[in-house]
Amino acid sequence: MQGKLYIVATPIGNLADMTMRAIDILQQVDLIAAEDTRHTGPLLKHFKISTHCIAYHDHNEKEQTALLIEKLKAGQSIALVSDAGTPLISDPGYSLVHTAIENHISVVPVPGSCAFVTALAASGLPTDRFYFAGFLVSKATARVKQLQEMSGMTCTLIFYESKHRIIDSLQSMADVFGSERYCVIGRELTKKFESFYYGPLVDIIQTLQKSSESLKGEFVVLIQGKNKIEADDVLPEARRIFTILNADLPPKQAAKLAAEITGEKKNKLYKASL
């Protein structure tokens, strides 16, 4: 009999958010694979969990995946945990889960805390459609390019950010989305100094810059999606000419010609056609 791989969510701050099922699973499995054993150790001690714990992180993922898969095949059950929240959500674990499924090993999710879901629920932004982008890249040029690819999205956009890059990332968002785009930030969620900030990007940036305390901790950034009417706002004459051309030409070619005739953006016309 093969063992089972449990994907166990842990608290993102407040230990009272630990579920009874998560405690039971961590007590019963043969092994816990943790992103950082030094971080997980106090959590296990708090709940009197004595199960052996080994490190599983970005720098040893390949080697440890092979080791853990062999243990699972041998019948051991393993729990995967990250430093906080749900494993694999901007945390290690994809390789292990993917390989386990390829080897027909049972993967059991044990739900619990997740920072971006927690922030979204309290944001007041639309929750029916959202796009979770995780952490943006650190280099400014590449970060702007990433954001430009999302600039036309009408759903709520969600990002993670650290204290070291929060201002730079917000400034890039203001440059791409516009300084008046509505933003919500959740800082240090479920912890003692949990804070929410609401308002246009330009105001949020100014508020955070006023106090060094507000720049500490971990951040979830939520951006209101582009206004649907604005996203679909193609010049009527450009749309008319595109429609005529598209009757005889492929959409991309029709969009290119219509853009040259009217001055409308080619990509905007093409997206409207889709």
Short mmCIF file of C-alpha atoms in Angstrom, two decimals:
data_model
loop_
_atom_site.label_atom_id
_atom_site.label_comp_id
_atom_site.label_asym_id
_atom_site.label_seq_id
_atom_site.Cartn_x
_atom_site.Cartn_y
_atom_site.Cartn_z
CA MET A 1 0.00 0.00 0.00
CA GLN A 2 1.32 3.42 -0.95
CA GLY A 3 1.21 6.27 1.53
CA LYS A 4 -0.71 9.51 1.07
CA LEU A 5 0.58 13.01 0.52
CA TYR A 6 -1.31 15.60 2.58
CA ILE A 7 -1.18 19.28 1.60
CA VAL A 8 -1.75 20.96 4.96
CA ALA A 9 -2.59 24.65 5.36
CA THR A 10 -1.27 26.34 8.49
CA PRO A 11 -2.07 29.75 10.08
CA ILE A 12 -0.80 32.90 8.37
CA GLY A 13 -0.41 34.59 11.74
CA ASN A 14 -2.98 33.81 14.40
CA LEU A 15 -2.37 30.30 15.74
CA ALA A 16 -6.04 29.99 16.68
CA ASP A 17 -6.74 29.59 12.94
CA MET A 18 -5.13 26.13 12.96
CA THR A 19 -7.81 23.52 12.19
CA MET A 20 -8.36 20.40 14.29
CA ARG A 21 -8.03 18.29 11.14
CA ALA A 22 -4.63 19.82 10.36
CA ILE A 23 -3.42 19.01 13.89
CA ASP A 24 -4.66 15.42 13.62
CA ILE A 25 -3.00 14.89 10.24
CA LEU A 26 0.34 16.33 11.38
CA GLN A 27 0.27 14.08 14.45
CA GLN A 28 -0.57 10.95 12.45
CA VAL A 29 1.69 11.14 9.40
CA ASP A 30 5.12 9.52 9.30
CA LEU A 31 6.91 12.65 8.16
CA ILE A 32 6.39 16.40 7.73
CA ALA A 33 8.06 18.20 4.81
CA ALA A 34 8.37 21.86 5.77
CA GLU A 35 9.52 24.89 3.81
CA ASP A 36 11.65 25.95 6.80
CA THR A 37 11.93 23.61 9.76
CA ARG A 38 13.08 26.51 11.97
CA HIS A 39 9.82 28.30 11.23
CA THR A 40 7.58 25.23 11.50
CA GLY A 41 9.23 23.94 14.68
CA PRO A 42 7.53 26.42 17.06
CA LEU A 43 4.15 25.71 15.44
CA LEU A 44 4.56 21.96 16.00
CA LYS A 45 5.74 22.54 19.57
CA HIS A 46 2.73 24.78 20.29
CA PHE A 47 0.32 22.00 19.26
CA LYS A 48 2.42 19.24 20.88
CA ILE A 49 3.17 17.56 17.54
CA SER A 50 6.30 15.38 17.72
CA THR A 51 6.33 14.06 14.14
CA HIS A 52 9.78 14.18 12.50
CA CYS A 53 10.21 17.18 10.22
CA ILE A 54 12.55 17.66 7.23
CA ALA A 55 13.23 20.66 5.00
CA TYR A 56 11.60 20.94 1.57
CA HIS A 57 12.23 24.25 -0.19
CA ASP A 58 13.17 25.83 -3.54
CA HIS A 59 16.86 24.98 -3.17
CA ASN A 60 16.48 21.25 -2.51
CA GLU A 61 13.16 20.59 -4.23
CA LYS A 62 14.50 18.27 -6.93
CA GLU A 63 16.44 16.00 -4.57
CA GLN A 64 13.82 15.97 -1.84
CA THR A 65 10.99 15.24 -4.30
CA ALA A 66 12.71 12.02 -5.36
CA LEU A 67 13.33 11.04 -1.72
CA LEU A 68 9.77 11.79 -0.61
CA ILE A 69 8.22 9.94 -3.57
CA GLU A 70 10.22 6.83 -2.64
CA LYS A 71 8.99 7.09 0.95
CA LEU A 72 5.40 7.46 -0.25
CA LYS A 73 5.77 4.43 -2.52
CA ALA A 74 7.11 2.49 0.47
CA GLY A 75 3.90 3.19 2.37
CA GLN A 76 4.78 6.25 4.45
CA SER A 77 2.35 9.14 4.64
CA ILE A 78 3.76 12.65 4.40
CA ALA A 79 2.37 16.11 5.18
CA LEU A 80 3.60 19.11 3.20
CA VAL A 81 3.50 22.48 4.96
CA SER A 82 4.80 25.94 4.08
CA ASP A 83 5.93 28.71 6.41
CA ALA A 84 2.36 30.04 6.51
CA GLY A 85 -0.90 29.51 4.68
CA THR A 86 -1.64 27.01 1.95
CA PRO A 87 1.34 25.20 0.39
CA LEU A 88 2.04 25.82 -3.33
CA ILE A 89 0.38 29.27 -3.26
CA SER A 90 3.57 31.29 -3.99
CA ASP A 91 5.36 28.58 -1.99
CA PRO A 92 7.26 25.34 -2.82
CA GLY A 93 5.49 22.06 -3.51
CA TYR A 94 4.43 21.95 -7.16
CA SER A 95 7.10 19.43 -8.14
CA LEU A 96 6.19 17.08 -5.30
CA VAL A 97 2.44 17.17 -5.94
CA HIS A 98 2.86 16.85 -9.72
CA THR A 99 5.23 13.88 -9.36
CA ALA A 100 2.99 12.19 -6.78
CA ILE A 101 0.03 12.35 -9.16
CA GLU A 102 2.17 10.98 -12.00
CA ASN A 103 3.00 8.04 -9.73
CA HIS A 104 -0.67 7.47 -8.82
CA ILE A 105 -0.10 8.48 -5.21
CA SER A 106 -3.11 9.92 -3.40
CA VAL A 107 -2.88 13.68 -2.77
CA VAL A 108 -5.17 14.94 0.00
CA PRO A 109 -5.72 18.69 0.50
CA VAL A 110 -6.30 19.83 4.08
CA PRO A 111 -7.72 23.35 3.70
CA GLY A 112 -7.18 26.31 5.96
CA SER A 113 -5.69 29.79 5.87
CA CYS A 114 -4.68 31.51 2.65
CA ALA A 115 -3.52 35.14 2.70
CA PHE A 116 -4.95 36.29 -0.62
CA VAL A 117 -8.36 34.72 0.03
CA THR A 118 -8.43 36.35 3.48
CA ALA A 119 -7.62 39.76 2.01
CA LEU A 120 -10.08 39.39 -0.87
CA ALA A 121 -12.95 38.58 1.50
CA ALA A 122 -12.39 41.84 3.42
CA SER A 123 -11.46 44.06 0.47
CA GLY A 124 -14.89 45.17 -0.70
CA LEU A 125 -13.74 44.48 -4.28
CA PRO A 126 -15.61 42.09 -6.62
CA THR A 127 -14.99 38.48 -5.68
CA ASP A 128 -16.82 36.72 -8.50
CA ARG A 129 -13.81 37.00 -10.82
CA PHE A 130 -10.21 37.59 -9.77
CA TYR A 131 -6.66 36.98 -10.99
CA PHE A 132 -3.97 35.97 -8.50
CA ALA A 133 -0.53 36.99 -9.80
CA GLY A 134 1.55 36.22 -6.69
CA PHE A 135 4.86 38.06 -6.40
CA LEU A 136 5.94 40.38 -9.20
CA VAL A 137 9.54 40.21 -10.45
CA SER A 138 12.06 42.49 -8.77
CA LYS A 139 13.49 44.32 -11.80
CA ALA A 140 11.50 47.44 -12.66
CA THR A 141 11.42 46.99 -16.45
CA ALA A 142 10.29 43.37 -16.25
CA ARG A 143 7.77 44.26 -13.54
CA VAL A 144 6.19 46.96 -15.72
CA LYS A 145 5.96 44.48 -18.60
CA GLN A 146 4.19 41.98 -16.33
CA LEU A 147 1.69 44.62 -15.26
CA GLN A 148 1.08 45.79 -18.82
CA GLU A 149 -0.03 42.27 -19.70
CA MET A 150 -2.74 42.61 -17.02
CA SER A 151 -3.71 46.21 -17.78
CA GLY A 152 -6.82 45.28 -19.74
CA MET A 153 -8.21 42.79 -17.21
CA THR A 154 -11.59 43.71 -15.76
CA CYS A 155 -11.40 41.29 -12.81
CA THR A 156 -9.87 42.02 -9.40
CA LEU A 157 -6.07 41.68 -9.50
CA ILE A 158 -4.24 40.25 -6.47
CA PHE A 159 -0.52 40.35 -5.66
CA TYR A 160 1.81 39.44 -2.81
CA GLU A 161 4.61 41.84 -1.90
CA SER A 162 7.35 42.20 0.69
CA LYS A 163 8.24 45.24 2.79
CA HIS A 164 11.39 45.74 0.72
CA ARG A 165 9.56 46.28 -2.59
CA ILE A 166 6.04 47.40 -1.69
CA ILE A 167 6.53 51.08 -2.63
CA ASP A 168 8.35 50.29 -5.88
CA SER A 169 5.67 47.80 -6.89
CA LEU A 170 2.82 50.18 -6.08
CA GLN A 171 4.52 52.91 -8.09
CA SER A 172 4.83 50.57 -11.07
CA MET A 173 1.12 49.76 -10.72
CA ALA A 174 0.28 53.47 -10.65
CA ASP A 175 2.39 54.01 -13.79
CA VAL A 176 0.67 51.18 -15.68
CA PHE A 177 -2.90 51.21 -14.33
CA GLY A 178 -3.12 54.92 -13.55
CA SER A 179 -2.58 56.66 -10.22
CA GLU A 180 -6.35 56.86 -9.58
CA ARG A 181 -6.97 53.10 -9.91
CA TYR A 182 -8.64 51.89 -6.70
CA CYS A 183 -6.46 49.73 -4.46
CA VAL A 184 -6.83 47.77 -1.23
CA ILE A 185 -3.88 46.57 0.83
CA GLY A 186 -3.98 44.00 3.61
CA ARG A 187 -0.90 44.10 5.86
CA GLU A 188 0.10 41.54 8.52
CA LEU A 189 -3.19 39.67 8.15
CA THR A 190 -4.52 37.95 11.30
CA LYS A 191 -1.54 39.27 13.30
CA LYS A 192 -1.44 41.86 16.08
CA PHE A 193 -0.84 44.81 13.74
CA GLU A 194 -3.23 43.76 10.97
CA SER A 195 -4.09 46.81 8.84
CA PHE A 196 -6.18 47.56 5.75
CA TYR A 197 -5.71 50.53 3.44
CA TYR A 198 -8.32 51.59 0.89
CA GLY A 199 -8.16 54.22 -1.86
CA PRO A 200 -6.55 55.31 -5.14
CA LEU A 201 -3.01 54.07 -5.68
CA VAL A 202 -1.59 57.58 -5.35
CA ASP A 203 -3.15 57.98 -1.89
CA ILE A 204 -2.08 54.52 -0.73
CA ILE A 205 1.53 55.22 -1.69
CA GLN A 206 1.52 58.52 0.20
CA THR A 207 -0.06 56.92 3.27
CA LEU A 208 2.53 54.14 3.46
CA GLN A 209 5.41 56.55 2.94
CA LYS A 210 4.31 58.69 5.88
CA SER A 211 5.03 56.00 8.47
CA SER A 212 7.90 53.53 8.65
CA GLU A 213 5.68 51.25 10.75
CA SER A 214 3.22 50.84 7.87
CA LEU A 215 6.04 49.53 5.67
CA LYS A 216 6.75 46.57 7.95
CA GLY A 217 5.39 43.07 7.49
CA GLU A 218 3.84 41.17 4.60
CA PHE A 219 1.41 42.66 2.11
CA VAL A 220 -1.47 41.54 -0.07
CA VAL A 221 -2.23 44.09 -2.78
CA LEU A 222 -5.63 44.08 -4.50
CA ILE A 223 -6.32 46.25 -7.54
CA GLN A 224 -9.75 46.97 -8.93
CA GLY A 225 -10.12 45.65 -12.47
CA LYS A 226 -10.34 47.97 -15.44
CA ASN A 227 -13.76 49.47 -16.00
CA LYS A 228 -15.61 47.22 -18.47
CA ILE A 229 -16.90 50.15 -20.50
CA GLU A 230 -13.40 51.63 -20.63
CA ALA A 231 -11.91 48.29 -21.63
CA ASP A 232 -14.35 47.95 -24.52
CA ASP A 233 -14.10 51.60 -25.57
CA VAL A 234 -13.08 51.34 -29.22
CA LEU A 235 -13.64 54.29 -31.53
CA PRO A 236 -16.98 53.70 -33.34
CA GLU A 237 -15.46 54.55 -36.74
CA ALA A 238 -12.56 52.16 -36.11
CA ARG A 239 -14.97 49.40 -35.15
CA ARG A 240 -17.05 50.07 -38.30
CA ILE A 241 -14.04 49.91 -40.61
CA PHE A 242 -12.69 46.83 -38.85
CA THR A 243 -16.05 45.07 -39.32
CA ILE A 244 -16.02 45.82 -43.04
CA LEU A 245 -12.45 44.62 -43.49
CA ASN A 246 -12.95 41.58 -41.30
CA ALA A 247 -15.60 40.32 -43.71
CA ASP A 248 -12.84 39.49 -46.20
CA LEU A 249 -9.67 39.44 -44.09
CA PRO A 250 -8.39 37.56 -41.03
CA PRO A 251 -8.97 39.49 -37.75
CA LYS A 252 -5.30 40.36 -37.21
CA GLN A 253 -4.89 41.78 -40.71
CA ALA A 254 -8.22 43.61 -40.51
CA ALA A 255 -7.20 45.11 -37.16
CA LYS A 256 -3.83 46.25 -38.56
CA LEU A 257 -5.42 48.00 -41.54
CA ALA A 258 -8.22 49.56 -39.50
CA ALA A 259 -5.65 50.87 -37.01
CA GLU A 260 -3.62 52.45 -39.82
CA ILE A 261 -6.73 54.13 -41.23
CA THR A 262 -8.22 55.43 -37.99
CA GLY A 263 -5.32 55.76 -35.58
CA GLU A 264 -6.93 53.32 -33.11
CA LYS A 265 -4.59 50.82 -31.43
CA LYS A 266 -4.24 47.57 -33.37
CA ASN A 267 -4.23 45.36 -30.25
CA LYS A 268 -7.31 47.09 -28.90
CA LEU A 269 -9.21 46.42 -32.11
CA TYR A 270 -8.10 42.82 -32.19
CA LYS A 271 -9.07 42.21 -28.57
CA ALA A 272 -12.47 43.79 -29.23
CA SER A 273 -12.98 41.39 -32.13
CA LEU A 274 -12.37 38.45 -29.80
#
